[in-house]
PDB file of C-alpha atoms in Angstrom:
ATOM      1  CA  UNK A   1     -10.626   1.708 -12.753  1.00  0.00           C
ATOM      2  CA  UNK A   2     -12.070   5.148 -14.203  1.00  0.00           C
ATOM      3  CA  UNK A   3     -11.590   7.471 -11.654  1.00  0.00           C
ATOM      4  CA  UNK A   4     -12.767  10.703 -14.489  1.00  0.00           C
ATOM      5  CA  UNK A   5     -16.004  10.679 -12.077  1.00  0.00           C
ATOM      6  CA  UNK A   6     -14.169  12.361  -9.248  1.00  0.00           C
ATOM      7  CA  UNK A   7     -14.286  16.241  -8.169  1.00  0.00           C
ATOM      8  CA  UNK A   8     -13.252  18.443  -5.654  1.00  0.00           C
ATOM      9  CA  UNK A   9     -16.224  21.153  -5.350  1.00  0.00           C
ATOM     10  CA  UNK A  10     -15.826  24.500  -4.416  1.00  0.00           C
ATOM     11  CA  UNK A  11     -15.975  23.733  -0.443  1.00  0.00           C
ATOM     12  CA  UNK A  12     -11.855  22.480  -1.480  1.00  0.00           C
ATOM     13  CA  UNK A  13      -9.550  24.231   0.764  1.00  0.00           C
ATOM     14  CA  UNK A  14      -6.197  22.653  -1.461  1.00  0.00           C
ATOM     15  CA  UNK A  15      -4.609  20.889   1.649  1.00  0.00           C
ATOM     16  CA  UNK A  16      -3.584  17.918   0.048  1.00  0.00           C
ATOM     17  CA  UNK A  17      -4.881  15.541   2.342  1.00  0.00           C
ATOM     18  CA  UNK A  18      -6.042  13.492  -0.526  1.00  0.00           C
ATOM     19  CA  UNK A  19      -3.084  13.838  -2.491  1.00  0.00           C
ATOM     20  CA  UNK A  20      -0.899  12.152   0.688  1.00  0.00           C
ATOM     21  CA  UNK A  21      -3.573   9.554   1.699  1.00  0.00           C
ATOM     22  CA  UNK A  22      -3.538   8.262  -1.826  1.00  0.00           C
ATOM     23  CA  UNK A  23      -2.302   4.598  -1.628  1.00  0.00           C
ATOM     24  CA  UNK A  24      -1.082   4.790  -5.572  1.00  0.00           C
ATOM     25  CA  UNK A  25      -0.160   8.346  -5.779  1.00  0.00           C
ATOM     26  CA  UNK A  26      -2.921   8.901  -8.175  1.00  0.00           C
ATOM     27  CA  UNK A  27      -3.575  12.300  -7.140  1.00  0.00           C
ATOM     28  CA  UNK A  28      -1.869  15.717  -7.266  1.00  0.00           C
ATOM     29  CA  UNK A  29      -2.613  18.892  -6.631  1.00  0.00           C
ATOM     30  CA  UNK A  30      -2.520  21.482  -9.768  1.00  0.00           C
ATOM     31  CA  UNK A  31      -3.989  25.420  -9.096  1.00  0.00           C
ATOM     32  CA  UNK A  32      -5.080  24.407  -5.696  1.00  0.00           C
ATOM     33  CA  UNK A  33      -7.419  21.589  -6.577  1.00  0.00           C
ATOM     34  CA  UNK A  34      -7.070  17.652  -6.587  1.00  0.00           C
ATOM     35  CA  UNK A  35      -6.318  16.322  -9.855  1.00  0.00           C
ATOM     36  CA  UNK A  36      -7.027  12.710 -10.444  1.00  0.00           C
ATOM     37  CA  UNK A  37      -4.954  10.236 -12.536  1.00  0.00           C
ATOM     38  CA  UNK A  38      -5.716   6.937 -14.217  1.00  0.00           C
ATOM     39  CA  UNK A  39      -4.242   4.660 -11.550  1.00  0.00           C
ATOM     40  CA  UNK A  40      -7.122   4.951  -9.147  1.00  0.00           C
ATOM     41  CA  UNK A  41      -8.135   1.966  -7.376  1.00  0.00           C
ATOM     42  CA  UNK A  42     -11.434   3.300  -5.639  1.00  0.00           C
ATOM     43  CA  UNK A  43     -10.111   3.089  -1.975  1.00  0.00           C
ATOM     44  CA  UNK A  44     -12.313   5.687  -1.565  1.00  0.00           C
ATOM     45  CA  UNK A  45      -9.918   7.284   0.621  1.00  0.00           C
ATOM     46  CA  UNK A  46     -10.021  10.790  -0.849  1.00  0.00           C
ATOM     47  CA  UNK A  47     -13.685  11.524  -0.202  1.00  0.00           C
ATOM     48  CA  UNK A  48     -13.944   9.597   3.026  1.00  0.00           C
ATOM     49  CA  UNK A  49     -10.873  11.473   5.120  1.00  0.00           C
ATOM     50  CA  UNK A  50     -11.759  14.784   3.045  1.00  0.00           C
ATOM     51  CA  UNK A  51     -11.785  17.322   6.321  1.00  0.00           C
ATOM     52  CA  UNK A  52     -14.530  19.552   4.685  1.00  0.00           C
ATOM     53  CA  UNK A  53     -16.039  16.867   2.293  1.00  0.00           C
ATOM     54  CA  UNK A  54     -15.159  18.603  -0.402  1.00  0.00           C
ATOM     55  CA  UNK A  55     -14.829  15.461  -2.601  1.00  0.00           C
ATOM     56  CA  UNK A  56     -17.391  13.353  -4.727  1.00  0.00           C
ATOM     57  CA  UNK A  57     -17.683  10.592  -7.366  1.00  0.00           C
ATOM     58  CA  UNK A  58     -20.166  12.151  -9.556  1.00  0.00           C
ATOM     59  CA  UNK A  59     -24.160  12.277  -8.065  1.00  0.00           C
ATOM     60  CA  UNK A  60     -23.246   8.729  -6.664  1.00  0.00           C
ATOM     61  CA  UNK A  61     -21.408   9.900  -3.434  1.00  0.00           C
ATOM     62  CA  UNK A  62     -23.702  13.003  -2.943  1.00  0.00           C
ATOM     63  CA  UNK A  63     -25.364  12.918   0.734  1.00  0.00           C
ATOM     64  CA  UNK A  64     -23.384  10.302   1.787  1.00  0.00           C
ATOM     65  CA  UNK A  65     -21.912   9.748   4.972  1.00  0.00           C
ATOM     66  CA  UNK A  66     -18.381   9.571   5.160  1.00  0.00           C
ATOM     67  CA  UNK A  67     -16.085   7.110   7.177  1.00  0.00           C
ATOM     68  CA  UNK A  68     -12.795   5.859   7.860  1.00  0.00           C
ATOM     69  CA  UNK A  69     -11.614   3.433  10.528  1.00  0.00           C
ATOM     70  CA  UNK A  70      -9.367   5.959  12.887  1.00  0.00           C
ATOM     71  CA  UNK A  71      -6.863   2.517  13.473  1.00  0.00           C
ATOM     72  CA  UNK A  72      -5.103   2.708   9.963  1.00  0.00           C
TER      73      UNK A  72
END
């Protein structure tokens, strides 16, 4: 899956929550920012359990709620 759609904006505070929460390691952090890779599998993860919602898949995630389930 192309994942060249995601962004961090400038509400990013670099803590790397989406980096660890990645399920394929897809994502690292490079001068503070997420970088994505090409092994994303659209788990959404990243922009759902964002703390400051930071993250967004193009103008398709924008005003979206966000969610995870709190049990995983």
């Amino acid at each position: 899956m192309n994942s060249n759609a995601f962004a961090a904006g400038d509400a990013c505070t670099g803590c790397g929550q989406c980096a660890r929460l990645c399920p394929t390691n897809n994502i690292t952090i490079q001068n503070g920012k997420p970088v994505w890779g090409g092994d994303c599998t659209h788990c959404m993860s990243c922009i759902c359990r964002c703390p400051v919602e930071a993250i967004e898949y193009g103008k398709k995630s924008l005003g979206k709620p966000r969610y995870h389930f709190e049990a995983l």
